[in-house]
Coordinates of C-alpha atoms in Angstrom, one line a residue:
Chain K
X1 CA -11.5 3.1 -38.3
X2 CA -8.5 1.6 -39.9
X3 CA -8.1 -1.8 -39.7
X4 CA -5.0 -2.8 -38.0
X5 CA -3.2 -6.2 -39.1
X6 CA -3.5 -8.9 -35.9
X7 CA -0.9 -11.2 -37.2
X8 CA 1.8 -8.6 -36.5
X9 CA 0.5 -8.3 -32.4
X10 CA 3.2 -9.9 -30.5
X11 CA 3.1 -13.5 -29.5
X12 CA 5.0 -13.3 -26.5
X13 CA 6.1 -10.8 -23.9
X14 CA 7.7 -11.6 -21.1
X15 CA 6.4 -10.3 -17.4
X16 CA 8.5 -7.5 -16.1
X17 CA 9.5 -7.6 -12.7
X18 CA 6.7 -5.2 -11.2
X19 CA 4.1 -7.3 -13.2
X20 CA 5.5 -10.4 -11.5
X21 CA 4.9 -8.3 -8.2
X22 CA 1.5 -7.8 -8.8
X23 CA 1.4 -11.4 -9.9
X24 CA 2.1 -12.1 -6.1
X25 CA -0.2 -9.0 -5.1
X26 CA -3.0 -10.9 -7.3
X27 CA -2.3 -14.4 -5.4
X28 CA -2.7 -12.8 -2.3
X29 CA -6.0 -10.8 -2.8
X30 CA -7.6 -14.4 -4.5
X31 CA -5.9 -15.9 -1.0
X32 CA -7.5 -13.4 1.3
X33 CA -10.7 -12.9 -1.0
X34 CA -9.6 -9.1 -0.7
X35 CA -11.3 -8.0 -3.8
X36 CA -9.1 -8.8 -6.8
X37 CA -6.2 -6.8 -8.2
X38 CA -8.5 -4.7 -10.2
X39 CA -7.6 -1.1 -11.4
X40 CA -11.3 1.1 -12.8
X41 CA -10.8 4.1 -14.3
X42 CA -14.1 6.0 -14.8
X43 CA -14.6 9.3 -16.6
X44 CA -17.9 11.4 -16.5
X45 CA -19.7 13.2 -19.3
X46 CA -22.3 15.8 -19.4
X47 CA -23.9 14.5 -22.5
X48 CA -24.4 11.1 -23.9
X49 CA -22.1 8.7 -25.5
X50 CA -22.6 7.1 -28.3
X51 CA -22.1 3.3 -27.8
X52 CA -21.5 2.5 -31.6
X53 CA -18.8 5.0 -32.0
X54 CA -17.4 3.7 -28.7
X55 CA -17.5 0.5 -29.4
X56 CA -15.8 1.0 -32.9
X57 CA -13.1 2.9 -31.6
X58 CA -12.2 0.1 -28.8
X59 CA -12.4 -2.4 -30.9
X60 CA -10.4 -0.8 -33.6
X61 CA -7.5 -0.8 -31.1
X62 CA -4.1 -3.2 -31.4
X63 CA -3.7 -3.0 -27.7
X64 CA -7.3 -4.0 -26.8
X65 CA -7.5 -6.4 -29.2
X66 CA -3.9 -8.5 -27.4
X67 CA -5.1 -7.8 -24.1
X68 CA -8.5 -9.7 -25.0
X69 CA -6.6 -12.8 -26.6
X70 CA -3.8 -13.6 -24.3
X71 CA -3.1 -15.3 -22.2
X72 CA -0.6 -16.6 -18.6
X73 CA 1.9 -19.1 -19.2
X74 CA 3.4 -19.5 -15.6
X75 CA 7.1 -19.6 -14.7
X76 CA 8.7 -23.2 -14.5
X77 CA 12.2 -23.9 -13.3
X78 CA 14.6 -20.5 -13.8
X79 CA 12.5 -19.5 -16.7
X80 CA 10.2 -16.4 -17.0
X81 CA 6.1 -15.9 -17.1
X82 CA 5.0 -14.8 -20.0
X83 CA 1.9 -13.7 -22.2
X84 CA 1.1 -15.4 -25.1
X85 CA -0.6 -14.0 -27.6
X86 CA -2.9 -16.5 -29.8
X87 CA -5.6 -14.7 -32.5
X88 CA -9.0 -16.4 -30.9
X89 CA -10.9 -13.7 -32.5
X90 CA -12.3 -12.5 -29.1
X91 CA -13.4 -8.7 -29.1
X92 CA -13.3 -6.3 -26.1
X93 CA -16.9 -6.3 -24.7
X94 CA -19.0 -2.7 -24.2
X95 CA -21.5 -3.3 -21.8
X96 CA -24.2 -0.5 -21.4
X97 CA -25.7 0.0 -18.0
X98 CA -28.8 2.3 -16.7
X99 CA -27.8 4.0 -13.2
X100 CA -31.0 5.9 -11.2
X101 CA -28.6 7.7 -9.5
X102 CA -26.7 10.6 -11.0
X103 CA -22.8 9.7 -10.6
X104 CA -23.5 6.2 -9.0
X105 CA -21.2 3.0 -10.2
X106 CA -23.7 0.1 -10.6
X107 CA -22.8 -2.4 -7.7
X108 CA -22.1 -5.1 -10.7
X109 CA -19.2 -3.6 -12.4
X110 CA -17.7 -3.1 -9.0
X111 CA -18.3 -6.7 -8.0
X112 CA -16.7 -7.8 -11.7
X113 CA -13.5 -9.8 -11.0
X114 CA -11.0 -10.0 -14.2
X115 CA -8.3 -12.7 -12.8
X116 CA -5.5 -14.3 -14.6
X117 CA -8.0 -17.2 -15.9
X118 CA -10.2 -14.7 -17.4
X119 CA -10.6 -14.9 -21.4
X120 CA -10.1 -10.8 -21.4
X121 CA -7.9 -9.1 -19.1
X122 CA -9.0 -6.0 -19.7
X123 CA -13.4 -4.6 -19.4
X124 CA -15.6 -1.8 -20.5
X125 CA -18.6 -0.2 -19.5
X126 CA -20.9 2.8 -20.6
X127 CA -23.2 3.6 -17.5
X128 CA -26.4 6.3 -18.4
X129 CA -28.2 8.7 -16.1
X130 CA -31.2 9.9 -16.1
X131 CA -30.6 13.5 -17.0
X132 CA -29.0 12.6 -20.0
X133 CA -24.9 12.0 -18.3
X134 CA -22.7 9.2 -18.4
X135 CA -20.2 7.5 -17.8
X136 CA -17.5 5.3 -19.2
X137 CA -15.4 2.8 -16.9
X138 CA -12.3 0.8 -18.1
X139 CA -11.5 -1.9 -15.9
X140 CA -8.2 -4.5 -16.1
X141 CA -6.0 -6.6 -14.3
X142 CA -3.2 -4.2 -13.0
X143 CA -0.6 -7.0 -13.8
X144 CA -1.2 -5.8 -17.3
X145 CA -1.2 -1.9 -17.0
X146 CA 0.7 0.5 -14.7
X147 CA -0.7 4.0 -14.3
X148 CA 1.0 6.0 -17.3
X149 CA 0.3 3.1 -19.5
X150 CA -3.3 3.7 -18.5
X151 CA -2.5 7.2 -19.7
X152 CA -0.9 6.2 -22.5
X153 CA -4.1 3.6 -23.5
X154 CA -6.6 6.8 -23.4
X155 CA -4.5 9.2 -25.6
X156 CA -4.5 6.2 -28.1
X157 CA -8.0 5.8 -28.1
X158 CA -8.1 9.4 -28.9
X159 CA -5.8 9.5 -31.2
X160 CA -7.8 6.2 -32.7
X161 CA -11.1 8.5 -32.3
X162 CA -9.3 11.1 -34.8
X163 CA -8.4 8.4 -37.2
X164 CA -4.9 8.4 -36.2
X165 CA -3.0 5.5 -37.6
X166 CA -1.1 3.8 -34.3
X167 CA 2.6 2.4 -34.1
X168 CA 1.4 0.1 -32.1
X169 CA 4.8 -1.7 -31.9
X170 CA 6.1 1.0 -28.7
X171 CA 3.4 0.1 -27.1
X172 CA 5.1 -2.9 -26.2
X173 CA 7.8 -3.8 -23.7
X174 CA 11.5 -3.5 -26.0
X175 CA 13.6 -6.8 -25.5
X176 CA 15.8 -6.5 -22.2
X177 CA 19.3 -5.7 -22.2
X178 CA 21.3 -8.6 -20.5
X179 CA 22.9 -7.4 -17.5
X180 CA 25.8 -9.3 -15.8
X181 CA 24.5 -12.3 -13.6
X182 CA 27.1 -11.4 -11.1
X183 CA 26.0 -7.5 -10.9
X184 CA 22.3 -8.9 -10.5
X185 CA 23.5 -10.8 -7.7
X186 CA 25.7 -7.8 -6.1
X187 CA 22.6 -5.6 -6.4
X188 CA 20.0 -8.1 -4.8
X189 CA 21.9 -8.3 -2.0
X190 CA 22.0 -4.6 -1.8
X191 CA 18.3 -4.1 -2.1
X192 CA 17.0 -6.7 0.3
X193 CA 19.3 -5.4 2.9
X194 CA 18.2 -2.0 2.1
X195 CA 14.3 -3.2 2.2
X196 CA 14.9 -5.4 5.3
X197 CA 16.2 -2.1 7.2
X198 CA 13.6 0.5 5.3
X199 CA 10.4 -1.7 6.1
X200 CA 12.2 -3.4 9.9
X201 CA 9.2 -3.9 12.4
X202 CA 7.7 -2.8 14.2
X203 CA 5.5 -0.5 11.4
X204 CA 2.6 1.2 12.2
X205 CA -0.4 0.0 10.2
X206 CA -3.8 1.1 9.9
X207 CA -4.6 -2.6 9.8
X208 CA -3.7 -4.9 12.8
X209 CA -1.6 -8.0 11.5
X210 CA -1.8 -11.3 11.2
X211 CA -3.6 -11.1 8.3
X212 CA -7.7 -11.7 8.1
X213 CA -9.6 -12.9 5.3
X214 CA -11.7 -10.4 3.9
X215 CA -15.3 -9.9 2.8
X216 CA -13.5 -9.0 -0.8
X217 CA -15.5 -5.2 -0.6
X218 CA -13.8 -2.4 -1.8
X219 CA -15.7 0.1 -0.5
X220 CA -14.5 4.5 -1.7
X221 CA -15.1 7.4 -0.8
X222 CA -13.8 10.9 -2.7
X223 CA -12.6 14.4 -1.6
X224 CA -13.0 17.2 -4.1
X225 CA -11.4 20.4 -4.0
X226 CA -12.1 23.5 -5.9
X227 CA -9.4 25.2 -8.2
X228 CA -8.9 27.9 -5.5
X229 CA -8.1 25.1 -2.9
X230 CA -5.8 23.3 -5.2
X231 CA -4.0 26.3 -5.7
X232 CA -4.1 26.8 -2.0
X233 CA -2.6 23.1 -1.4
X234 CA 0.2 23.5 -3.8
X235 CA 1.2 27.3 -2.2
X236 CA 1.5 25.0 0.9
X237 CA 3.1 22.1 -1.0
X238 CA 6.0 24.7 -1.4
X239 CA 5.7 26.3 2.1
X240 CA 6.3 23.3 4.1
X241 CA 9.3 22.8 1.3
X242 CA 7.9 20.3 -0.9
X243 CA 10.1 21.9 -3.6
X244 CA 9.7 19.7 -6.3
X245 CA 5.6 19.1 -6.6
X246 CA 3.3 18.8 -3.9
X247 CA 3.7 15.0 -3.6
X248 CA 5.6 15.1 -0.7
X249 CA 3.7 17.5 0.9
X250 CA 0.7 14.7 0.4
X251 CA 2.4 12.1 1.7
X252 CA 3.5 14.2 4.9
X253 CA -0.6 15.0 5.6
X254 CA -1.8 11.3 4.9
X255 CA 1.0 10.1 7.1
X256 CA -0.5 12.6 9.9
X257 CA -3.8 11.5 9.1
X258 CA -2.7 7.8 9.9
X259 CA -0.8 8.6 12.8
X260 CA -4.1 10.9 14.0
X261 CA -5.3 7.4 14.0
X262 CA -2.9 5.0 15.5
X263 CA -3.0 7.4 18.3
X264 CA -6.2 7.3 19.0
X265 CA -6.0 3.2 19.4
X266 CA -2.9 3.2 21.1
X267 CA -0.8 1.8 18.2
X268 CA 1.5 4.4 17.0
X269 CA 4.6 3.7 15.4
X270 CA 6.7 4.3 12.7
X271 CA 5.2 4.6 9.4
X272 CA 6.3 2.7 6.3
X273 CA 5.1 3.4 2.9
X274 CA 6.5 2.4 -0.7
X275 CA 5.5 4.9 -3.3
X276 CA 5.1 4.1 -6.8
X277 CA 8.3 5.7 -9.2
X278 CA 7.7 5.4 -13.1
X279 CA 10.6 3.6 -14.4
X280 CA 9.9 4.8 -18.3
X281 CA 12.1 7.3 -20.3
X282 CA 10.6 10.6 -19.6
X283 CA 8.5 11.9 -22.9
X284 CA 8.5 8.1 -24.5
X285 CA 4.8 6.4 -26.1
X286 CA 5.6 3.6 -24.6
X287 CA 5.6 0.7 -23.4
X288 CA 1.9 1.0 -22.7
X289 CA 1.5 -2.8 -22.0
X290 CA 3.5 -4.5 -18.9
X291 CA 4.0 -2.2 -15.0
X292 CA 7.2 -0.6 -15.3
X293 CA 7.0 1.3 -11.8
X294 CA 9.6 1.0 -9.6
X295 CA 9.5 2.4 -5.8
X296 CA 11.0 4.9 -3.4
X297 CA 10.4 3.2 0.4
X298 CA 10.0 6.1 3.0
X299 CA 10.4 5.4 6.9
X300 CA 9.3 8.0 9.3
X301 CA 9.6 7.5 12.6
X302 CA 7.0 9.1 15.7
X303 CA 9.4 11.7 16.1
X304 CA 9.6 12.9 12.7
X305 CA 5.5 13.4 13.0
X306 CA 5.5 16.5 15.2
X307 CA 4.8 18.6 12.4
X308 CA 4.2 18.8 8.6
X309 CA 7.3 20.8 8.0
X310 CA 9.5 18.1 9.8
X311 CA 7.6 15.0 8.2
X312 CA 7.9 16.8 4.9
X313 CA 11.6 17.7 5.7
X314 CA 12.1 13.8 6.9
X315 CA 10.7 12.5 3.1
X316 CA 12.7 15.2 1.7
X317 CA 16.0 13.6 2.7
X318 CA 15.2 9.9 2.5
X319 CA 14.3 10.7 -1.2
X320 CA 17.1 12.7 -2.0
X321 CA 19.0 9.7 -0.5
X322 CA 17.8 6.8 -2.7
X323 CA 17.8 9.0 -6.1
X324 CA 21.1 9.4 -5.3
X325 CA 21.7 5.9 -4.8
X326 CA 20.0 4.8 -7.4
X327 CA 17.1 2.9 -5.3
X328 CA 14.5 2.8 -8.2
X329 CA 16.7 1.5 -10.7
X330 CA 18.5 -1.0 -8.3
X331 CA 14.6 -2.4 -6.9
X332 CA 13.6 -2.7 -10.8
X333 CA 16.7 -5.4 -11.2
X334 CA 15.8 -6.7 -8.1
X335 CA 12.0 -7.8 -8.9
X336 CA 13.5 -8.6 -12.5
X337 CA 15.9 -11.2 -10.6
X338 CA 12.6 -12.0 -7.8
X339 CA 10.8 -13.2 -11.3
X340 CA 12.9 -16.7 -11.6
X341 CA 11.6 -17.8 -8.7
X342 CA 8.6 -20.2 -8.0
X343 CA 5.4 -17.8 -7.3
X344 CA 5.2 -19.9 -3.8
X345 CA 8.2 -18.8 -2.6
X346 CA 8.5 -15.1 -4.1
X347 CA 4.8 -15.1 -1.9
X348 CA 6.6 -16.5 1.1
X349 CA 9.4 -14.1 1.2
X350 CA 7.1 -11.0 0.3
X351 CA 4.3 -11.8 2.8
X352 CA 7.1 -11.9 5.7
X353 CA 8.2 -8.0 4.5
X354 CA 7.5 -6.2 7.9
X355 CA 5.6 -9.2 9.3
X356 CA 2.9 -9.1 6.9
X357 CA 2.0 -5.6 7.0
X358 CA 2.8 -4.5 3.4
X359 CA 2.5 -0.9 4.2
X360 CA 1.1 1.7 6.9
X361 CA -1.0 2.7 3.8
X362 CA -0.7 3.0 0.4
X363 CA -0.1 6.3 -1.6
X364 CA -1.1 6.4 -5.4
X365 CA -0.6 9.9 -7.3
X366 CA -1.3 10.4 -11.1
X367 CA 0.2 13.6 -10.6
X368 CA -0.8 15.6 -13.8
X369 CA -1.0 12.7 -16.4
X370 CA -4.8 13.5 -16.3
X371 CA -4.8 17.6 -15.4
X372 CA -4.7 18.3 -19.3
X373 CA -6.8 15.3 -20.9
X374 CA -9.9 17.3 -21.8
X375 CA -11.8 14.8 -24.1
X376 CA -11.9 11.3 -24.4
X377 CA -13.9 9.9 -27.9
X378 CA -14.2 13.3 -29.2
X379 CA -16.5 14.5 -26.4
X380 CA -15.2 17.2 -23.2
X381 CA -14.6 15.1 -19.6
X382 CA -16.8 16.6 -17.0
X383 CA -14.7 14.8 -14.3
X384 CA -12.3 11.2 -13.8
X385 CA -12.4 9.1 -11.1
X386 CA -9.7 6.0 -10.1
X387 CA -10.7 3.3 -8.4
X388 CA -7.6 1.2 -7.1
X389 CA -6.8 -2.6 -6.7
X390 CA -7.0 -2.4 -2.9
X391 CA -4.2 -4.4 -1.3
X392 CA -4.8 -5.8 2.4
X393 CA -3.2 -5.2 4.6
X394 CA -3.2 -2.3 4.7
X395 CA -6.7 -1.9 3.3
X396 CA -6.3 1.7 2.8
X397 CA -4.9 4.0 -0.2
X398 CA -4.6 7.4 -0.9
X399 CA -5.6 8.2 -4.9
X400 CA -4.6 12.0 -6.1
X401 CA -6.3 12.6 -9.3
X402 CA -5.9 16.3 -10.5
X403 CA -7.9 17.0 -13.2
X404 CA -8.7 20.3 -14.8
X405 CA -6.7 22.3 -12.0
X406 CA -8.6 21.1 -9.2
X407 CA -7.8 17.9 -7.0
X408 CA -9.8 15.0 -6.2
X409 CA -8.2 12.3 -3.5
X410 CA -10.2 8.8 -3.9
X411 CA -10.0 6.7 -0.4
X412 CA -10.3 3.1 -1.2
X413 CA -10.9 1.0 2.2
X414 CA -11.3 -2.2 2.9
X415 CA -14.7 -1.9 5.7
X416 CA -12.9 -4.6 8.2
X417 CA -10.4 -2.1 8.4
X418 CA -11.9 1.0 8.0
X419 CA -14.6 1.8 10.0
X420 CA -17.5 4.3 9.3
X421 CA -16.1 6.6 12.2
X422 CA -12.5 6.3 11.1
X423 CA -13.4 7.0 7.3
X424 CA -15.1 10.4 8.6
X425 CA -12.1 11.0 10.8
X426 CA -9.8 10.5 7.7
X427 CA -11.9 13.0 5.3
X428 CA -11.9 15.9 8.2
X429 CA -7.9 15.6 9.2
X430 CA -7.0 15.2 5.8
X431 CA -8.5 18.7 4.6
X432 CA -7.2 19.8 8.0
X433 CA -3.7 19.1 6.8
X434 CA -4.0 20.3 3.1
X435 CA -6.0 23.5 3.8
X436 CA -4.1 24.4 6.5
X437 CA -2.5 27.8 6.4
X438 CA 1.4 26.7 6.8
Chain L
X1 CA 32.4 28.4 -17.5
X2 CA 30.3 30.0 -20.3
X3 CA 26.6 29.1 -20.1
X4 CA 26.1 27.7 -23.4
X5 CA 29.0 24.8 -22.9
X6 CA 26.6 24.5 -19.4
X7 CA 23.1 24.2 -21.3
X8 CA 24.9 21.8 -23.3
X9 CA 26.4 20.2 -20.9
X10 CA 23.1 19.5 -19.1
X11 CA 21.3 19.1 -22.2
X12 CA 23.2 16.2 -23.2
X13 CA 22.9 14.0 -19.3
X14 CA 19.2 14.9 -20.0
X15 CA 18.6 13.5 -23.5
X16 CA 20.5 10.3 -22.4
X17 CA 19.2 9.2 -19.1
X18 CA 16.2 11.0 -18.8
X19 CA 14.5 11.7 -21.9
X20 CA 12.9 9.1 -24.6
X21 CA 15.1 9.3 -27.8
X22 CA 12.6 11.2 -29.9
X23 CA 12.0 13.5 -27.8
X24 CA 13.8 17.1 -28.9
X25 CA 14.9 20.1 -26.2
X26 CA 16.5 23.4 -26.3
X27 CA 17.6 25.9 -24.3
X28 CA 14.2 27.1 -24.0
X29 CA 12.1 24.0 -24.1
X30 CA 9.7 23.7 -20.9
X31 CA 11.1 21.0 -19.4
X32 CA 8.1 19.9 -17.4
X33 CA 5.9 19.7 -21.0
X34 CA 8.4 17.4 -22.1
X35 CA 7.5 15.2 -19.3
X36 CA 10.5 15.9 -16.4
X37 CA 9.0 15.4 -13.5
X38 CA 10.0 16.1 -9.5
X39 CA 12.1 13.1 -9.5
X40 CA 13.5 14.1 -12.9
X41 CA 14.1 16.9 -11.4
X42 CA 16.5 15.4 -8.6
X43 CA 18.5 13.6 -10.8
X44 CA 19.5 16.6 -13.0
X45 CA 19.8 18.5 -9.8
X46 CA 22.1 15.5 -8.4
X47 CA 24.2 15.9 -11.6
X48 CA 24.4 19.8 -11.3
X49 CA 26.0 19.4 -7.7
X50 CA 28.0 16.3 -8.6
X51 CA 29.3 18.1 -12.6
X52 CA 29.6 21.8 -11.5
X53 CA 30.8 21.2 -7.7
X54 CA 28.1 23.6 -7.0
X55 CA 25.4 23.0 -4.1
X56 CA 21.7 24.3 -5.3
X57 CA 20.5 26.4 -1.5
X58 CA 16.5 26.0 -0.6
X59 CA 15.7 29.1 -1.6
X60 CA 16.9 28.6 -5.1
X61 CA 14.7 25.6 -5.7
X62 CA 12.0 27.3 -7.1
X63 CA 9.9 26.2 -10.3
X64 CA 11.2 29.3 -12.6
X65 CA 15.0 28.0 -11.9
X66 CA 14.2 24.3 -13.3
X67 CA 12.0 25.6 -15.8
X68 CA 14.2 25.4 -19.0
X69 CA 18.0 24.4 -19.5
X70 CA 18.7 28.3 -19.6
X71 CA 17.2 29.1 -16.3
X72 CA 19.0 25.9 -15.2
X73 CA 22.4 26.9 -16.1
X74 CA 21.8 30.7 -15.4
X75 CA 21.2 29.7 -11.6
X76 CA 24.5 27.6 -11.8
X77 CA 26.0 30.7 -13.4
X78 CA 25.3 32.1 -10.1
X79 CA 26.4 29.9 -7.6
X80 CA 30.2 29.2 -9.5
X81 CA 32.5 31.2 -8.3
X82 CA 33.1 34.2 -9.8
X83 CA 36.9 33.9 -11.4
X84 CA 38.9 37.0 -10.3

């Protein structure tokens, strides 16, 4: 591997406004003991892996090596977090794991924390079966790494497997521009009216608010569908007029699904959901390093829910709307502005959003980032698998994950909110709505 | 309008608010393989309507029409109004 030169790793980058979101996200799951803001992304082999070659090839990475040696300083008066970067010498750390169970996460990577006080932000494990399978699990704090820069991470540690020489330099957030102070104020205004109206209460959750503490399990469950079903879910994707990818056809059927449920207990309502909008140049390496997702905010009333067509319709509009308006750009200068205040009182204002209920549920796509990845280290993927930082409330998200042409949605629960007959509820109604012939 | 000042046209609100600088199109480059995505999509769509004072219908919002800047501008070809 090619030695890369640590002195040139940079000693200070400034949170972006989505990290210092999940900064807020990470105070409240330590508050509520809700499980840590922990993203795991695990991919499946049919033969072994090698834990020397693995082991050189993470630790021959520039990105690894910073996220492993850095660490919070914490805003002060009108001035920004950062990360600092300080050469401690402190290596990424393989762990290798034997699982009895073909497929089965051992309960003690899942139960691994990696907070803001931890000496590495981001984990790895190599997990063996006993007929000769493995897997490999990344693990980090999610106010490091969006979900393309967890895209972008793996193609560099297979372009690091191939002896590729990295730039590492993109992977990093650019300097921002300085906008006009008055404009920044202008626009804050505009997108906290905008938010107050989109998210108004009453919104239907799946969890009831106030707010509980949690037993901090994250418990999951995954739905798998063959390449002939995937095919069949995108023909109704387009059908139902989801005419730009299926996503909004997904969002329709979860929002269904939730609605399915609130019925049932007599607490239907609107639903509210943020979705997550990647705020990077289309085609760019980087940054790889630092969440630079934005959101679209969709509101859909009972009477949008009578049928997929009309929900999908409904999502339709309200996205048109706010791409039009520029929503995602305007919300990314609004948490940019949200980051010069005190974490205490950015926590206040957020956890008063729609009186406490974030979200009806939460909706994570990696659309095709992962469809075409066929190898990681060299060796062919049998299958990936995404395990989300859970946020409570609402305890529940959606994760698409389309890999090799067929579809896989991961449901992440919280238990307290979820229970075992709701989950089995939420598995039939959901292929009820995708396979449906529309 | 000829279509080549309209792939150009398009081409040009693409490389600078959607596309990362080193990334390189042409009339025929597959847009979606250099990473537009649906909400990509939207925008140039948005910019279509608002630049050519054209309105894209539903049933012309099919992949093959947003597939590369010539298919783009052949289906605004089609919805100008034909000069007399």
């Amino acid at each position: 591997m090619t030695p890369f030169n640590k002195a040139e790793l940079p000693e200070k980058v400034i949170l972006s406004g989505a990290d210092c979101f999940h900064l807020v996200l990470d105070k409240h799951a330590r508050k509520h003991n809700t499980g840590g803001n922990v993203m795991r992304k695990i991919f499946y082999f049919n033969t072994p892996l090698s834990f020397e070659k693995i082991n050189s090839i993470l630790t021959s990475s520039p990105v690894i090596y910073w996220l492993c040696n850095i660490k919070l300083v914490q805003a002060s008066f009108l001035k920004r977090p950062y990360w600092k970067y300080g050469d401690k010498g402190r290596e990424i750390i393989l762990l290798q794991h034997h699982a009895e169970n073909e497929n089965l996460i051992p309960e003690i990577i899942l139960n691994r924390d990696i907070t803001i006080k931890s000496d590495r932000y981001i984990e790895a494990d190599l997990v063996h079966y006993p007929s000769g399978s493995c897997a490999f699990i990344l693990s980090w704090n999610h106010i490091l790494l969006d979900a393309k820069g967890t895209t972008l991470l793996f193609e560099h540690l297979n372009q690091l497997s191939e002896n590729k020489i990295p730039d590492f330099k993109v992977f990093f957030p650019d300097t921002e521009k300085k906008t006009n102070v008055l404009a920044y104020i202008r626009n804050m205004y505009k997108v906290k009216s905008f938010i107050q109206t989109s998210s108004k209460a009453p919104v239907s959750s799946v969890a009831s608010s106030p707010i509980k503490t949690s037993d901090g399990r994250t418990l999951t469950t995954i739905i798998s569908f063959s390449e002939t079903e995937t095919k069949q879910i995108n023909d109704n994707a387009f059908n139902t007029g989801s005419r730009f990818g299926p996503t909004l056809f997904l969002l329709a059927c979860c929002s269904h699904v939730i609605h399915f449920i609130n019925r049932q207990k007599n607490k239907a309502g609107t639903i509210w959901l943020p979705v997550p909008y990647d705020g990077r140049l289309r085609g760019a390496a980087g940054p790889l390093i630092s969440n630079c997702v934005s959101f679209l905010f969709y509101r859909i009333p009972q009477n949008e829910l009578s049928n997929v067509h009309q929900t999908v319709r409904c999502l339709n509009t309200q996205m048109m709307a706010q791409i039009k308006d520029g929503i995602p750009r305007k919300y990314t200068m609004f948490l940019n502005m949200m980051r010069h205040m005190p974490l205490w009182l950015y926590y206040f204002l957020i956890s008063r959003t729609g009186k406490g209920v974030f979200a009806s549920f939460l909706y994570t796509s990696t659309g095709d980032n992962f469809n075409l990845l066929k190898s990681l280290f060299g060796v062919p993927i049998k299958n990936i698998n995404m395990i989300p930082a859970l946020t409570y409330p609402p305890g529940l998200t959606f994760v698409f994950l389309k890999h090799a042409d067929t579809l896989h949605i991961n449901i992440a629960y919280s238990p307290q909110i979820i229970s075992t007959n709701d989950l089995v509820l939420i598995e039939n109604k959901l292929k009820e709505f995708l396979l449906h012939n529309y | 309008m000829d279509i080549h000042i309209i792939i150009e046209e398009i081409k040009k609100y693409i490389k600078n608010n959607i596309l990362a600088e080193a990334v390189h199109i042409d009339a025929s480059t597959d847009l979606k393989q250099v990473g537009i995505d649906s909400f990509s999509t939207i925008e140039i769509i948005l910019f279509i309507e608002r630049r050519f004072g054209v309105s894209i219908p539903d049933e012309k919002l099919i992949p093959d029409n947003f597939k590369t800047l010539e298919a783009l501008a052949a289906t605004v070809m089609e919805l100008m109004p034909k000069a007399s």
